PDB file of C-alpha atoms in Angstrom:
ATOM      1  CA  GLN A   1     -13.776  -5.363 -11.537  1.00  0.00           C
ATOM      2  CA  VAL A   2     -11.848  -2.710  -9.342  1.00  0.00           C
ATOM      3  CA  GLN A   3      -9.357  -0.542 -10.695  1.00  0.00           C
ATOM      4  CA  LEU A   4      -6.480   0.696  -8.862  1.00  0.00           C
ATOM      5  CA  VAL A   5      -4.257   3.707  -9.761  1.00  0.00           C
ATOM      6  CA  GLU A   6      -0.988   4.361  -7.611  1.00  0.00           C
ATOM      7  CA  SER A   7       0.691   7.956  -7.283  1.00  0.00           C
ATOM      8  CA  GLY A   8       3.423   9.657  -5.237  1.00  0.00           C
ATOM      9  CA  GLY A   9       6.643   7.548  -5.810  1.00  0.00           C
ATOM     10  CA  GLY A  10       9.952   9.033  -6.545  1.00  0.00           C
ATOM     11  CA  LEU A  11      13.539   9.551  -5.300  1.00  0.00           C
ATOM     12  CA  VAL A  12      14.163  10.634  -1.833  1.00  0.00           C
ATOM     13  CA  GLN A  13      17.312  10.797   0.459  1.00  0.00           C
ATOM     14  CA  ALA A  14      17.617   8.674   3.367  1.00  0.00           C
ATOM     15  CA  GLY A  15      15.574  10.086   6.314  1.00  0.00           C
ATOM     16  CA  GLY A  16      13.146  11.679   4.048  1.00  0.00           C
ATOM     17  CA  SER A  17       9.529  11.222   3.386  1.00  0.00           C
ATOM     18  CA  LEU A  18       7.218  10.187   0.719  1.00  0.00           C
ATOM     19  CA  ARG A  19       3.370   9.723   0.584  1.00  0.00           C
ATOM     20  CA  LEU A  20       1.860   7.150  -1.737  1.00  0.00           C
ATOM     21  CA  SER A  21      -1.635   7.567  -2.802  1.00  0.00           C
ATOM     22  CA  CYS A  22      -3.975   4.742  -4.487  1.00  0.00           C
ATOM     23  CA  ALA A  23      -7.521   5.773  -5.811  1.00  0.00           C
ATOM     24  CA  ALA A  24      -9.786   3.039  -6.247  1.00  0.00           C
ATOM     25  CA  SER A  25     -12.785   2.793  -8.801  1.00  0.00           C
ATOM     26  CA  GLY A  26     -15.324   0.340 -10.019  1.00  0.00           C
ATOM     27  CA  ARG A  27     -16.860  -2.244  -7.557  1.00  0.00           C
ATOM     28  CA  THR A  28     -15.498  -0.410  -4.602  1.00  0.00           C
ATOM     29  CA  PHE A  29     -18.489  -1.702  -2.381  1.00  0.00           C
ATOM     30  CA  SER A  30     -16.924  -5.220  -2.735  1.00  0.00           C
ATOM     31  CA  VAL A  31     -13.601  -4.243  -1.284  1.00  0.00           C
ATOM     32  CA  TYR A  32     -13.062  -5.667   2.306  1.00  0.00           C
ATOM     33  CA  ALA A  33      -9.487  -4.381   2.802  1.00  0.00           C
ATOM     34  CA  MET A  34      -6.699  -2.678   1.030  1.00  0.00           C
ATOM     35  CA  GLY A  35      -2.931  -3.021   1.116  1.00  0.00           C
ATOM     36  CA  TRP A  36       0.422  -1.856   0.250  1.00  0.00           C
ATOM     37  CA  PHE A  37       2.847  -3.991  -1.253  1.00  0.00           C
ATOM     38  CA  ARG A  38       6.443  -4.051  -2.197  1.00  0.00           C
ATOM     39  CA  GLN A  39       8.941  -5.625  -4.550  1.00  0.00           C
ATOM     40  CA  ALA A  40      12.785  -5.247  -4.540  1.00  0.00           C
ATOM     41  CA  PRO A  41      14.781  -6.491  -7.138  1.00  0.00           C
ATOM     42  CA  GLY A  42      15.517 -10.247  -6.710  1.00  0.00           C
ATOM     43  CA  LYS A  43      13.072 -10.582  -3.634  1.00  0.00           C
ATOM     44  CA  GLU A  44       9.470 -11.312  -3.410  1.00  0.00           C
ATOM     45  CA  ARG A  45       6.430  -9.229  -3.124  1.00  0.00           C
ATOM     46  CA  ALA A  46       5.567  -8.628   0.329  1.00  0.00           C
ATOM     47  CA  LEU A  47       2.791  -7.048   2.337  1.00  0.00           C
ATOM     48  CA  VAL A  48       3.921  -3.705   3.928  1.00  0.00           C
ATOM     49  CA  ALA A  49       0.791  -2.390   5.387  1.00  0.00           C
ATOM     50  CA  GLY A  50      -2.959  -3.109   5.186  1.00  0.00           C
ATOM     51  CA  ILE A  51      -6.264  -1.429   6.501  1.00  0.00           C
ATOM     52  CA  ASN A  52      -9.770  -2.894   6.581  1.00  0.00           C
ATOM     53  CA  TRP A  53     -11.871  -0.907   4.481  1.00  0.00           C
ATOM     54  CA  ARG A  54     -14.765  -0.751   6.996  1.00  0.00           C
ATOM     55  CA  ASP A  55     -13.450  -0.626  10.420  1.00  0.00           C
ATOM     56  CA  GLY A  56      -9.808   0.987   9.951  1.00  0.00           C
ATOM     57  CA  THR A  57      -8.120  -1.974  11.331  1.00  0.00           C
ATOM     58  CA  THR A  58      -4.638  -1.798  10.333  1.00  0.00           C
ATOM     59  CA  TYR A  59      -1.335  -4.006   9.763  1.00  0.00           C
ATOM     60  CA  TYR A  60       1.975  -3.319   9.517  1.00  0.00           C
ATOM     61  CA  ALA A  61       5.182  -5.363   8.708  1.00  0.00           C
ATOM     62  CA  ASP A  62       7.661  -5.302  11.360  1.00  0.00           C
ATOM     63  CA  SER A  63      10.361  -3.631   9.123  1.00  0.00           C
ATOM     64  CA  VAL A  64       8.007  -0.453   8.771  1.00  0.00           C
ATOM     65  CA  LYS A  65       6.124  -0.275  12.042  1.00  0.00           C
ATOM     66  CA  GLY A  66       6.770   3.285  13.521  1.00  0.00           C
ATOM     67  CA  ARG A  67       7.743   4.808  10.176  1.00  0.00           C
ATOM     68  CA  PHE A  68       4.830   4.129   7.777  1.00  0.00           C
ATOM     69  CA  THR A  69       1.280   4.924   8.225  1.00  0.00           C
ATOM     70  CA  ILE A  70      -1.673   3.614   6.322  1.00  0.00           C
ATOM     71  CA  SER A  71      -4.896   5.458   6.281  1.00  0.00           C
ATOM     72  CA  ARG A  72      -8.128   5.630   4.070  1.00  0.00           C
ATOM     73  CA  ASP A  73     -10.720   8.073   2.911  1.00  0.00           C
ATOM     74  CA  ASN A  74     -13.727   6.107   2.165  1.00  0.00           C
ATOM     75  CA  ALA A  75     -15.564   8.957   0.484  1.00  0.00           C
ATOM     76  CA  LYS A  76     -12.953   9.353  -2.111  1.00  0.00           C
ATOM     77  CA  SER A  77     -12.090   5.467  -2.172  1.00  0.00           C
ATOM     78  CA  THR A  78      -8.550   6.458  -1.827  1.00  0.00           C
ATOM     79  CA  VAL A  79      -5.852   4.726   0.552  1.00  0.00           C
ATOM     80  CA  LEU A  80      -2.648   6.661   1.724  1.00  0.00           C
ATOM     81  CA  LEU A  81       0.740   5.396   2.686  1.00  0.00           C
ATOM     82  CA  GLN A  82       2.785   7.985   4.923  1.00  0.00           C
ATOM     83  CA  MET A  83       6.257   6.931   4.662  1.00  0.00           C
ATOM     84  CA  ASN A  84       8.710   8.679   7.162  1.00  0.00           C
ATOM     85  CA  SER A  85      12.468   8.189   8.184  1.00  0.00           C
ATOM     86  CA  LEU A  86      12.814   6.280   4.697  1.00  0.00           C
ATOM     87  CA  LYS A  87      15.786   3.805   4.455  1.00  0.00           C
ATOM     88  CA  PRO A  88      17.787   2.559   1.405  1.00  0.00           C
ATOM     89  CA  GLU A  89      16.102  -0.690   2.198  1.00  0.00           C
ATOM     90  CA  ASP A  90      12.810   0.674   1.446  1.00  0.00           C
ATOM     91  CA  THR A  91      13.805   0.949  -2.194  1.00  0.00           C
ATOM     92  CA  ALA A  92      11.329  -1.182  -4.220  1.00  0.00           C
ATOM     93  CA  VAL A  93       8.177  -0.972  -6.572  1.00  0.00           C
ATOM     94  CA  TYR A  94       5.246  -0.390  -4.244  1.00  0.00           C
ATOM     95  CA  TYR A  95       2.129  -1.762  -5.491  1.00  0.00           C
ATOM     96  CA  CYS A  96      -1.581  -1.049  -4.145  1.00  0.00           C
ATOM     97  CA  ALA A  97      -4.035  -3.947  -3.730  1.00  0.00           C
ATOM     98  CA  ALA A  98      -7.623  -4.692  -2.908  1.00  0.00           C
ATOM     99  CA  SER A  99      -9.231  -7.756  -1.213  1.00  0.00           C
ATOM    100  CA  THR A 100     -12.853  -8.597  -1.248  1.00  0.00           C
ATOM    101  CA  ARG A 101     -11.856 -11.249   1.614  1.00  0.00           C
ATOM    102  CA  GLY A 102      -9.730  -9.737   4.333  1.00  0.00           C
ATOM    103  CA  LEU A 103      -6.516  -8.124   5.432  1.00  0.00           C
ATOM    104  CA  SER A 104      -4.581 -11.334   5.267  1.00  0.00           C
ATOM    105  CA  LEU A 105      -6.870 -13.605   3.091  1.00  0.00           C
ATOM    106  CA  GLY A 106      -5.756 -12.882  -0.453  1.00  0.00           C
ATOM    107  CA  TYR A 107      -5.812  -9.848  -2.624  1.00  0.00           C
ATOM    108  CA  ASP A 108      -7.792  -9.508  -5.660  1.00  0.00           C
ATOM    109  CA  TYR A 109      -6.923  -6.560  -7.504  1.00  0.00           C
ATOM    110  CA  TRP A 110      -3.521  -4.768  -8.219  1.00  0.00           C
ATOM    111  CA  GLY A 111      -2.134  -1.542  -9.380  1.00  0.00           C
ATOM    112  CA  ARG A 112       0.642  -1.119 -11.820  1.00  0.00           C
ATOM    113  CA  GLY A 113       3.072  -0.083  -9.277  1.00  0.00           C
ATOM    114  CA  THR A 114       5.140   3.073  -8.551  1.00  0.00           C
ATOM    115  CA  GLN A 115       8.814   3.027  -7.906  1.00  0.00           C
ATOM    116  CA  VAL A 116      10.410   4.485  -4.499  1.00  0.00           C
ATOM    117  CA  THR A 117      14.129   4.886  -4.579  1.00  0.00           C
ATOM    118  CA  VAL A 118      15.844   5.930  -1.264  1.00  0.00           C
ATOM    119  CA  SER A 119      19.370   7.147  -1.753  1.00  0.00           C
ATOM    120  CA  SER A 120      21.870   6.673   0.993  1.00  0.00           C
TER     121      SER A 120
END
């Protein structure tokens, strides 16, 4: 099992920045990739950014390219999501997730989520 705990959400004005952090514990050696998903009210959960735990390859949804940056600290088993130039449409619950298979091959473990609210 892998446990994931998110932190760093909150309320910010449009154009502002937030940094989300996700700490992984447990069987982290089994993790192949980690990602940040988000779910807004009435919408499906979607992958925002992902990172290959071993070689650092990254993925970004088109809606966040150029504004969000995902990074990892292998020694601390932590993944970060730096969010800049935030827009009201970025408002959602953000979830950290870990995959034992690959960036786009399904995610096996989930955090409880952290709320991000961007005011206009």
